Amino acid sequence: AVDDDDDDDPMHRNGGEGMESDSGSTSGTSTVSNVYSMGTHAISLAAKWVETTEGEHASFDGLSIFAKLLQGGGVSANLPLHRIASRMLQFALLNKSEGLEGLQGEALGKARMKNLLCYVEANKEGIRSLIHPVLKVQAFMMQVRLGLWKRNGEEVLKLQRIYNTAMWFWHEISWELDDFMIKSWLAVVDEEAAITSLVDCFGGYFLMR
């Protein structure tokens, strides 16, 4: 669970004390602070949703992600709370904040990454808790590409193409945000657990046993 107390959120504190918009306005500072608060809340809500829905599939405990889907486990490519949380993480990386003035090139990139990692660290428990549905989507799309869901018709193939193909608009608000969330999760998860989960999404869980 994530502590929603804004006083304990370092990125929220920074947002309230010095972050400005490009115009340097007070309203810009307020917007940054609100976005960080929204991001923390979205992460918390997504984590709570996962806790509730995953509890409904206890019969699949002990199976890998890839195997759960093949045994009838639920999966959805529509994860609005996760996508909002991921967009807020992107904001933490790209916004103009105190400490970036005058920086360019590599120095600017490193400073922005530091801001992102600070925000991710402040919300690490929630990010760890919400990642499972995102990983399930990756496993499902891989299974579709492997031809394991042909009997479900053309609609399943269309979903995979829309999700994984950059020419579709939905790709920008689904796979790209899921990919960013996975990268953020990698920053706060145990290395062994991370590689096991990712290999599992490609059906290679047996290689990690």
Coordinates of C-alpha atoms in Angstrom, one line a residue, residues 38-108:
M38 CA -2.5 12.7 -8.8
G39 CA 0.3 10.3 -9.8
T40 CA 0.7 9.0 -6.2
H41 CA -3.0 8.6 -5.9
A42 CA -3.3 6.8 -9.2
I43 CA -0.5 4.4 -8.2
S44 CA -2.3 3.7 -4.9
L45 CA -5.6 3.1 -6.6
A46 CA -4.1 0.8 -9.2
A47 CA -2.3 -1.2 -6.4
K48 CA -5.5 -1.6 -4.5
W49 CA -7.4 -2.7 -7.6
V50 CA -4.8 -5.3 -8.3
E51 CA -5.0 -6.6 -4.7
T52 CA -8.8 -7.0 -5.1
T53 CA -8.8 -8.6 -8.5
E54 CA -5.8 -10.9 -8.1
G55 CA -7.4 -12.3 -4.9
E56 CA -10.3 -13.6 -7.1
H57 CA -7.8 -15.9 -8.9
A58 CA -6.3 -17.7 -5.9
S59 CA -6.8 -21.0 -7.6
F60 CA -3.9 -20.2 -10.0
D61 CA -1.4 -19.6 -7.2
G62 CA 1.9 -21.4 -7.9
L63 CA 1.6 -21.1 -11.6
S64 CA 3.8 -18.8 -13.7
I65 CA 2.2 -15.8 -15.4
F66 CA 2.4 -17.5 -18.8
A67 CA 0.9 -20.7 -17.5
K68 CA -1.9 -18.9 -15.6
L69 CA -3.2 -17.5 -18.9
L70 CA -3.2 -20.8 -20.7
Q71 CA -5.1 -22.3 -17.7
G72 CA -7.9 -19.7 -18.1
G73 CA -6.6 -16.9 -15.9
G74 CA -8.1 -13.5 -16.6
V75 CA -6.2 -10.8 -18.5
S76 CA -7.2 -7.4 -19.8
A77 CA -5.4 -5.0 -22.1
N78 CA -7.5 -2.1 -20.8
L79 CA -5.8 -0.8 -17.7
P80 CA -6.8 2.8 -17.3
L81 CA -5.4 3.3 -13.7
H82 CA -2.1 1.9 -14.7
R83 CA -1.9 4.1 -17.8
I84 CA -2.6 7.2 -15.8
A85 CA 0.0 6.3 -13.2
S86 CA 2.5 5.7 -16.0
R87 CA 1.7 9.1 -17.6
M88 CA 2.4 10.8 -14.3
L89 CA 5.7 9.0 -14.1
Q90 CA 6.6 10.4 -17.5
F91 CA 5.7 13.8 -16.3
A92 CA 8.1 13.4 -13.4
L93 CA 10.8 12.8 -16.0
L94 CA 10.0 15.5 -18.5
N95 CA 8.8 18.5 -16.4
K96 CA 10.9 21.6 -15.8
S97 CA 11.8 21.7 -12.1
E98 CA 14.2 23.4 -9.7
G99 CA 17.7 22.3 -10.3
L100 CA 17.4 22.0 -14.1
E101 CA 18.0 25.6 -15.0
G102 CA 20.9 26.1 -17.4
L103 CA 21.5 22.3 -17.9
Q104 CA 21.8 20.9 -21.4
G105 CA 22.5 17.6 -23.1
E106 CA 23.8 14.7 -20.9
A107 CA 23.7 16.8 -17.7
L108 CA 20.0 17.7 -18.3

